């Protein structure tokens, strides 16, 4: 069954951010002026994109041998030769794009470059049947109940009894719901793209200290140097344990965006937020809110030294049905030129007083109308994590009240501005 755990500290802020931080391009007073402005901007963008794109700038090359589970076979995230070339050899970024009055300040101390950049299409994972679910449950007792039909009927009944309480948000995949339990552990597959697991005993122990709200946050750039808790159980240990669990679903790579450590006495656990990942590139994240029809993967896990207490996978278990290597991927130098263009045109409003801290290549998802496929388009994403800027008074002022951009996505092949928050 679908489950989403949201932090109450951020929930109250999301609506305000949605209301005040969405940006709209300035409108011209007449159709003719709009067309001229559009043509001029498109020409300028095309000039930047084609400048260093080579003979195949802006194209995709289909690779053979695609298929299989979404993250199977990919190497560990790292700084590949291609990725470092795109970043111009930089392993950190500290710059101001634009002007002090209207600019984008970027301070990313750790550049994470991918091994390869692709255009992909995901579909339902046809191997997600009850036999695989049984392996994912990994029961200790062997006495397993199949609740699939019962829970499907209960869900349908709830919808029929109070249809107005349900909002039919688009969901990736159309496969059946499978649910198994042994009384202590519970696992489910849904739509051929979602998976959920819970060890009730471990989760209860984690929940007891989660309620204390005594947490320590580790951002993406802090994960490698994060120290172990008092129990001698590190973030790296927790991620390895999580990957071992996900290996049952042929998921061998994830992109961790942030981790929260909860500790009380001699017991601790990590709350891990992560995304699907392919050869060092995860999906875009941390928008704070989404519009109807959009689908951004959300994955979360609770892991303690005794095992995985809970895990939710959204899209990670999907199957790659089409994969094309991108040629002519925009370099960081080209991206800075595009940002200057969008700043001058007014499509982006920046702030030199508050810095964006994360720059990375990531995948932007587009859900098909029939909800059976999810297209992944590579983008350059520049952002400051939502959990960071809502706690910082200067950032809250610049990104919230004044409406400066705090999350930007630019198509890594065409240069199109896909999203600004």
Coordinates of C-alpha atoms in Angstrom, one line a residue:
X1 CA 0.0 0.0 0.0
X2 CA 1.2 3.5 -0.7
X3 CA 2.6 5.3 2.3
X4 CA 4.2 8.7 2.5
X5 CA 5.8 10.0 5.7
X6 CA 6.2 13.8 5.6
X7 CA 7.9 15.9 8.2
X8 CA 5.5 18.2 10.1
X9 CA 8.2 20.8 10.4
X10 CA 8.2 21.4 6.7
X11 CA 4.5 20.7 5.9
X12 CA 3.2 24.1 7.1
X13 CA 5.8 25.9 5.0
X14 CA 5.0 24.1 1.7
X15 CA 1.8 26.0 0.9
X16 CA 3.4 29.3 1.5
X17 CA 6.3 28.4 -0.8
X18 CA 3.9 27.2 -3.4
X19 CA 2.0 30.5 -3.3
X20 CA 5.0 32.9 -3.3
X21 CA 7.9 31.2 -5.0
X22 CA 6.5 30.1 -8.4
X23 CA 7.8 32.4 -11.0
X24 CA 6.1 33.6 -14.2
X25 CA 7.7 35.1 -17.2
X26 CA 6.8 38.7 -18.0
X27 CA 4.1 39.1 -20.6
X28 CA 4.3 41.4 -23.6
X29 CA 1.5 43.8 -24.5
X30 CA 0.7 42.5 -27.9
X31 CA 1.0 39.2 -29.8
X32 CA 3.6 40.6 -32.2
X33 CA 5.8 41.7 -29.3
X34 CA 5.5 38.2 -27.8
X35 CA 6.5 36.5 -31.0
X36 CA 9.5 38.8 -31.5
X37 CA 10.7 38.3 -27.9
X38 CA 10.2 34.5 -28.2
X39 CA 12.1 34.3 -31.5
X40 CA 15.0 36.4 -30.1
X41 CA 15.3 34.3 -26.9
X42 CA 15.1 31.0 -28.9
X43 CA 17.8 32.2 -31.2
X44 CA 20.1 33.2 -28.3
X45 CA 19.5 29.8 -26.6
X46 CA 20.1 27.9 -29.8
X47 CA 23.4 29.8 -30.3
X48 CA 24.6 28.8 -26.8
X49 CA 23.5 25.2 -27.2
X50 CA 25.1 24.7 -30.6
X51 CA 28.4 26.6 -29.8
X52 CA 30.2 23.6 -28.3
X53 CA 27.8 20.8 -28.9
X54 CA 29.8 19.2 -31.7
X55 CA 28.4 17.5 -34.8
X56 CA 25.7 15.7 -32.8
X57 CA 24.7 18.4 -30.4
X58 CA 21.3 17.9 -29.0
X59 CA 20.8 14.3 -30.2
X60 CA 20.2 10.9 -28.6
X61 CA 22.0 7.6 -29.7
X62 CA 20.1 4.4 -28.9
X63 CA 22.0 1.8 -27.0
X64 CA 21.6 -1.9 -27.4
X65 CA 20.9 -4.3 -24.6
X66 CA 18.6 -2.1 -22.6
X67 CA 16.0 -3.5 -20.3
X68 CA 16.0 -5.2 -16.9
X69 CA 15.4 -3.6 -13.6
X70 CA 15.7 0.2 -13.4
X71 CA 19.0 0.3 -11.5
X72 CA 20.5 -3.0 -12.1
X73 CA 24.1 -3.1 -13.5
X74 CA 25.0 0.5 -12.8
X75 CA 28.3 1.4 -11.2
X76 CA 28.6 3.2 -7.9
X77 CA 28.0 7.0 -8.1
X78 CA 31.2 8.8 -8.7
X79 CA 33.1 11.3 -10.8
X80 CA 33.4 9.8 -14.2
X81 CA 35.6 11.2 -17.0
X82 CA 32.5 12.3 -18.9
X83 CA 31.0 14.0 -15.8
X84 CA 34.2 15.9 -15.0
X85 CA 34.6 17.0 -18.6
X86 CA 31.0 18.5 -18.4
X87 CA 32.0 20.4 -15.2
X88 CA 35.2 21.7 -16.9
X89 CA 37.4 19.7 -14.5
X90 CA 36.0 21.5 -11.5
X91 CA 35.4 19.5 -8.3
X92 CA 33.7 22.5 -6.6
X93 CA 31.7 25.5 -7.7
X94 CA 31.8 29.0 -6.2
X95 CA 30.5 31.8 -8.4
X96 CA 28.0 34.5 -9.1
X97 CA 26.1 34.3 -12.3
X98 CA 24.5 37.6 -13.4
X99 CA 24.8 40.7 -11.2
X100 CA 24.6 41.6 -7.5
X101 CA 21.1 43.1 -8.1
X102 CA 19.8 40.1 -10.0
X103 CA 22.2 37.1 -9.9
X104 CA 22.5 33.5 -8.9
X105 CA 25.1 32.8 -6.3
X106 CA 26.3 29.1 -6.3
X107 CA 28.5 27.5 -3.6
X108 CA 28.7 23.8 -4.1
X109 CA 31.7 22.3 -2.3
X110 CA 31.4 18.8 -3.8
X111 CA 30.6 18.2 -7.5
X112 CA 29.1 14.7 -8.1
X113 CA 29.7 13.9 -11.8
X114 CA 27.9 11.0 -13.4
X115 CA 29.4 8.1 -15.4
X116 CA 27.0 8.5 -18.3
X117 CA 24.0 10.7 -19.4
X118 CA 21.0 9.0 -21.0
X119 CA 17.5 9.6 -22.2
X120 CA 15.3 6.7 -20.8
X121 CA 11.8 5.4 -20.7
X122 CA 10.6 3.3 -17.7
X123 CA 7.8 0.8 -17.7
X124 CA 6.1 -1.5 -15.3
X125 CA 8.4 -4.2 -13.9
X126 CA 6.9 -7.5 -15.1
X127 CA 8.9 -9.5 -12.6
X128 CA 7.0 -8.0 -9.6
X129 CA 4.9 -11.0 -8.9
X130 CA 4.0 -12.8 -5.6
X131 CA 7.0 -15.0 -5.7
X132 CA 9.3 -12.0 -5.8
X133 CA 7.2 -10.3 -3.1
X134 CA 7.7 -13.4 -0.9
X135 CA 11.5 -13.0 -1.3
X136 CA 11.2 -9.3 -0.5
X137 CA 9.2 -10.1 2.6
X138 CA 11.9 -12.5 3.8
X139 CA 9.7 -14.0 6.5
X140 CA 11.3 -15.6 9.5
X141 CA 8.2 -17.7 10.4
X142 CA 7.3 -19.0 7.0
X143 CA 3.6 -18.6 7.8
X144 CA 2.6 -16.1 5.2
X145 CA -0.9 -14.7 4.5
X146 CA -1.9 -13.3 1.1
X147 CA -4.0 -10.2 1.7
X148 CA -3.9 -9.0 -1.9
X149 CA -7.6 -9.6 -2.7
X150 CA -8.8 -8.5 0.7
X151 CA -7.0 -5.2 0.7
X152 CA -8.0 -4.4 -2.9
X153 CA -11.6 -4.9 -1.9
X154 CA -11.3 -2.7 1.2
X155 CA -9.7 0.0 -0.9
X156 CA -12.4 -0.1 -3.5
X157 CA -15.1 0.0 -0.7
X158 CA -13.5 3.0 0.9
X159 CA -13.5 4.9 -2.4
X160 CA -17.2 4.0 -3.0
X161 CA -18.3 5.0 0.4
X162 CA -16.7 8.4 0.4
X163 CA -15.6 9.3 -3.2
X164 CA -15.2 13.0 -2.4
X165 CA -12.4 12.2 0.1
X166 CA -10.3 10.8 -2.7
X167 CA -8.2 12.7 -5.2
X168 CA -7.2 10.8 -8.3
X169 CA -3.6 12.0 -8.7
X170 CA -1.8 10.4 -11.7
X171 CA 0.3 7.4 -10.6
X172 CA 3.0 5.6 -12.5
X173 CA 2.0 2.1 -13.5
X174 CA -1.3 0.2 -13.7
X175 CA -0.3 -3.3 -12.4
X176 CA -2.1 -5.2 -9.7
X177 CA -1.8 -4.8 -5.9
X178 CA -0.1 -7.6 -4.0
X179 CA 0.2 -7.8 -0.2
X180 CA 1.8 -10.5 1.9
X181 CA 2.4 -10.6 5.7
X182 CA 3.6 -13.1 8.3
X183 CA 2.1 -11.2 11.2
X184 CA 5.3 -9.3 12.0
X185 CA 6.6 -8.3 8.6
X186 CA 4.5 -6.9 5.7
X187 CA 5.4 -6.3 2.1
X188 CA 3.5 -5.1 -0.9
X189 CA 3.9 -4.3 -4.7
X190 CA 1.6 -1.9 -6.5
X191 CA 1.2 -0.9 -10.1
X192 CA 4.4 -2.7 -11.1
X193 CA 6.4 0.3 -10.0
X194 CA 5.9 0.7 -6.2
X195 CA 7.2 -1.5 -3.4
X196 CA 6.8 -1.3 0.4
X197 CA 8.2 -3.3 3.3
X198 CA 7.8 -3.0 7.1
X199 CA 9.2 -4.9 10.0
X200 CA 6.6 -3.9 12.6
X201 CA 8.8 -4.7 15.7
X202 CA 11.7 -2.7 14.4
X203 CA 9.5 0.1 13.2
X204 CA 7.8 0.5 16.6
X205 CA 11.3 0.9 18.2
X206 CA 12.2 3.5 15.7
X207 CA 8.9 5.3 16.0
X208 CA 9.3 5.7 19.7
X209 CA 12.4 7.9 19.4
X210 CA 11.2 9.5 16.2
X211 CA 8.4 11.1 18.3
X212 CA 11.1 12.8 20.4
X213 CA 12.1 15.0 17.4
X214 CA 15.7 14.8 18.5
X215 CA 17.2 14.7 15.0
X216 CA 20.5 15.4 13.3
X217 CA 20.3 16.2 9.5
X218 CA 23.0 15.3 7.0
X219 CA 22.8 16.9 3.6
X220 CA 24.0 15.4 0.4
X221 CA 27.4 17.1 0.6
X222 CA 27.9 15.9 4.2
X223 CA 27.1 12.2 3.8
X224 CA 30.6 11.0 3.0
X225 CA 32.2 12.6 6.1
X226 CA 29.3 11.9 8.5
X227 CA 30.4 10.2 11.7
X228 CA 28.7 7.1 13.2
X229 CA 26.3 7.4 16.0
X230 CA 27.0 6.3 19.5
X231 CA 25.9 2.7 18.6
X232 CA 28.8 2.6 16.1
X233 CA 26.4 2.3 13.2
X234 CA 27.3 4.7 10.3
X235 CA 25.3 6.2 7.5
X236 CA 27.3 4.1 5.1
X237 CA 26.4 1.0 7.1
X238 CA 22.7 1.9 6.9
X239 CA 22.9 2.6 3.1
X240 CA 24.7 -0.7 2.5
X241 CA 22.0 -2.6 4.6
X242 CA 19.3 -0.8 2.6
X243 CA 20.9 -1.7 -0.8
X244 CA 21.2 -5.4 0.4
X245 CA 17.4 -5.3 1.0
X246 CA 16.7 -3.6 -2.3
X247 CA 18.9 -6.1 -4.1
X248 CA 16.0 -8.6 -4.0
X249 CA 14.3 -6.3 -6.5
X250 CA 17.4 -6.0 -8.6
X251 CA 18.0 -2.4 -7.4
X252 CA 21.7 -2.0 -7.1
X253 CA 22.1 1.8 -7.1
X254 CA 20.3 4.7 -5.3
X255 CA 21.0 8.4 -5.0
X256 CA 20.8 9.5 -1.3
X257 CA 19.7 13.2 -1.0
X258 CA 19.5 13.6 2.8
X259 CA 19.6 11.5 6.0
X260 CA 18.2 12.2 9.5
X261 CA 19.8 10.5 12.5
X262 CA 17.5 9.8 15.5
X263 CA 19.2 8.6 18.8
X264 CA 18.0 7.9 22.3
X265 CA 20.1 6.0 24.8
X266 CA 21.8 3.0 23.1
X267 CA 19.4 2.9 20.2
X268 CA 19.5 4.9 17.0
X269 CA 18.2 4.7 13.4
X270 CA 18.6 6.6 10.2
X271 CA 15.8 8.0 8.1
X272 CA 17.1 7.9 4.5
X273 CA 15.6 9.9 1.6
X274 CA 16.7 8.7 -1.8
X275 CA 15.8 8.6 -5.4
X276 CA 16.2 6.0 -8.2
X277 CA 19.6 6.3 -9.8
X278 CA 21.3 5.1 -13.0
X279 CA 25.1 5.3 -13.4
X280 CA 25.5 8.1 -10.8
X281 CA 22.4 10.1 -11.9
X282 CA 19.3 10.3 -9.7
X283 CA 16.0 12.0 -10.4
X284 CA 15.2 15.6 -9.6
X285 CA 13.9 16.3 -6.2
X286 CA 13.1 18.7 -3.3
X287 CA 10.5 20.9 -5.0
X288 CA 8.3 21.2 -2.0
X289 CA 5.1 20.8 -4.0
X290 CA 4.0 19.4 -7.4
X291 CA 1.2 20.2 -9.8
X292 CA -1.5 17.9 -10.9
X293 CA -0.2 15.5 -13.5
X294 CA 3.4 15.6 -12.4
X295 CA 5.1 12.6 -10.9
X296 CA 8.4 12.9 -9.0
X297 CA 9.8 9.7 -7.4
X298 CA 9.8 9.7 -3.6
X299 CA 11.7 7.0 -1.7
X300 CA 12.3 6.7 2.0
X301 CA 13.6 4.2 4.5
X302 CA 14.1 3.7 8.3
X303 CA 17.2 1.6 9.0
X304 CA 18.8 0.6 12.4
X305 CA 21.7 -1.6 13.2
X306 CA 19.4 -4.6 13.6
X307 CA 17.9 -4.3 10.1
X308 CA 15.6 -2.4 7.8
X309 CA 12.5 -1.3 9.7
X310 CA 10.7 0.2 6.8
X311 CA 11.3 1.0 3.1
X312 CA 9.2 2.6 0.4
X313 CA 10.2 2.6 -3.2
X314 CA 8.5 4.8 -5.8
X315 CA 9.7 4.1 -9.3
X316 CA 13.0 2.6 -8.2
X317 CA 11.7 -0.9 -9.0
X318 CA 10.5 0.1 -12.5
X319 CA 12.0 -1.5 -15.6
X320 CA 14.1 0.4 -18.2
X321 CA 12.4 -0.3 -21.5
X322 CA 14.3 2.3 -23.6
X323 CA 17.7 3.8 -23.1
X324 CA 19.6 6.2 -25.4
X325 CA 23.0 7.7 -24.7
X326 CA 22.8 11.5 -25.0
X327 CA 25.2 13.2 -27.3
X328 CA 26.0 16.9 -27.1
X329 CA 25.2 17.3 -23.4
X330 CA 25.5 20.9 -22.3
X331 CA 28.7 21.7 -20.3
X332 CA 28.6 23.8 -17.1
X333 CA 30.1 26.7 -19.1
X334 CA 27.1 26.6 -21.4
X335 CA 24.7 26.3 -18.5
X336 CA 26.1 29.5 -17.0
X337 CA 25.5 31.3 -20.3
X338 CA 21.9 30.0 -20.4
X339 CA 21.3 31.2 -16.8
X340 CA 22.6 34.7 -17.7
X341 CA 20.2 34.7 -20.6
X342 CA 17.2 33.6 -18.6
X343 CA 18.1 36.2 -15.9
X344 CA 18.3 39.0 -18.4
X345 CA 15.0 37.9 -20.0
X346 CA 13.2 37.8 -16.7
X347 CA 12.3 34.1 -16.7
X348 CA 14.5 33.6 -13.7
X349 CA 14.8 36.1 -10.8
X350 CA 17.9 35.5 -8.7
X351 CA 19.5 36.6 -5.4
X352 CA 23.1 37.2 -4.7
X353 CA 22.5 37.1 -1.0
X354 CA 21.5 33.5 -0.7
X355 CA 23.5 30.7 -2.4
X356 CA 22.3 27.6 -4.2
X357 CA 24.3 24.7 -2.7
X358 CA 23.7 21.8 -5.0
X359 CA 24.5 21.5 -8.7
X360 CA 24.1 18.2 -10.4
X361 CA 22.9 16.4 -13.5
X362 CA 19.7 14.6 -12.8
X363 CA 16.7 13.0 -14.6
X364 CA 13.4 15.0 -15.0
X365 CA 10.4 12.6 -15.2
X366 CA 7.4 13.0 -17.6
X367 CA 4.4 10.7 -17.0
X368 CA 2.6 9.4 -20.1
X369 CA -1.2 10.0 -20.4
X370 CA -2.0 6.3 -19.9
X371 CA 0.3 6.3 -16.8
X372 CA 2.2 3.2 -18.2
X373 CA 5.5 4.9 -19.0
X374 CA 7.7 7.4 -17.3
X375 CA 10.1 9.3 -19.6
X376 CA 13.4 10.5 -18.0
X377 CA 15.0 13.5 -19.5
X378 CA 18.5 14.6 -18.3
X379 CA 18.6 18.1 -16.8
X380 CA 21.0 20.4 -15.0
X381 CA 19.5 21.0 -11.6
X382 CA 20.6 23.8 -9.3
X383 CA 19.0 24.1 -5.9
X384 CA 19.3 24.6 -2.2
X385 CA 17.5 21.8 -0.2
X386 CA 14.1 22.8 1.1
X387 CA 14.9 21.6 4.6
X388 CA 17.9 24.0 4.6
X389 CA 16.4 27.2 3.4
X390 CA 13.2 27.1 5.5
X391 CA 15.4 27.1 8.6
X392 CA 17.7 29.9 7.4
X393 CA 16.3 33.5 7.9
X394 CA 18.2 35.0 5.0
X395 CA 17.3 32.2 2.6
X396 CA 13.7 32.3 3.7
X397 CA 13.6 36.0 3.0
X398 CA 15.3 35.8 -0.4
X399 CA 13.6 32.6 -1.7
X400 CA 10.3 32.9 0.1
X401 CA 9.3 36.5 0.5
X402 CA 11.2 38.0 -2.4
X403 CA 10.6 35.0 -4.7
X404 CA 14.2 34.4 -5.9
X405 CA 14.8 31.0 -7.6
X406 CA 15.9 28.2 -5.3
X407 CA 15.4 25.2 -7.6
X408 CA 16.1 25.4 -11.3
X409 CA 16.0 22.6 -14.0
X410 CA 17.4 23.2 -17.5
X411 CA 17.2 20.5 -20.2
X412 CA 20.8 19.1 -20.4
X413 CA 20.5 18.7 -24.2
X414 CA 18.2 21.5 -25.5
X415 CA 18.8 24.2 -22.9
X416 CA 15.1 24.6 -22.3
X417 CA 14.1 26.0 -18.9
X418 CA 11.8 23.2 -17.6
X419 CA 11.1 24.3 -14.1
X420 CA 11.8 27.2 -11.7
X421 CA 10.8 27.3 -8.0

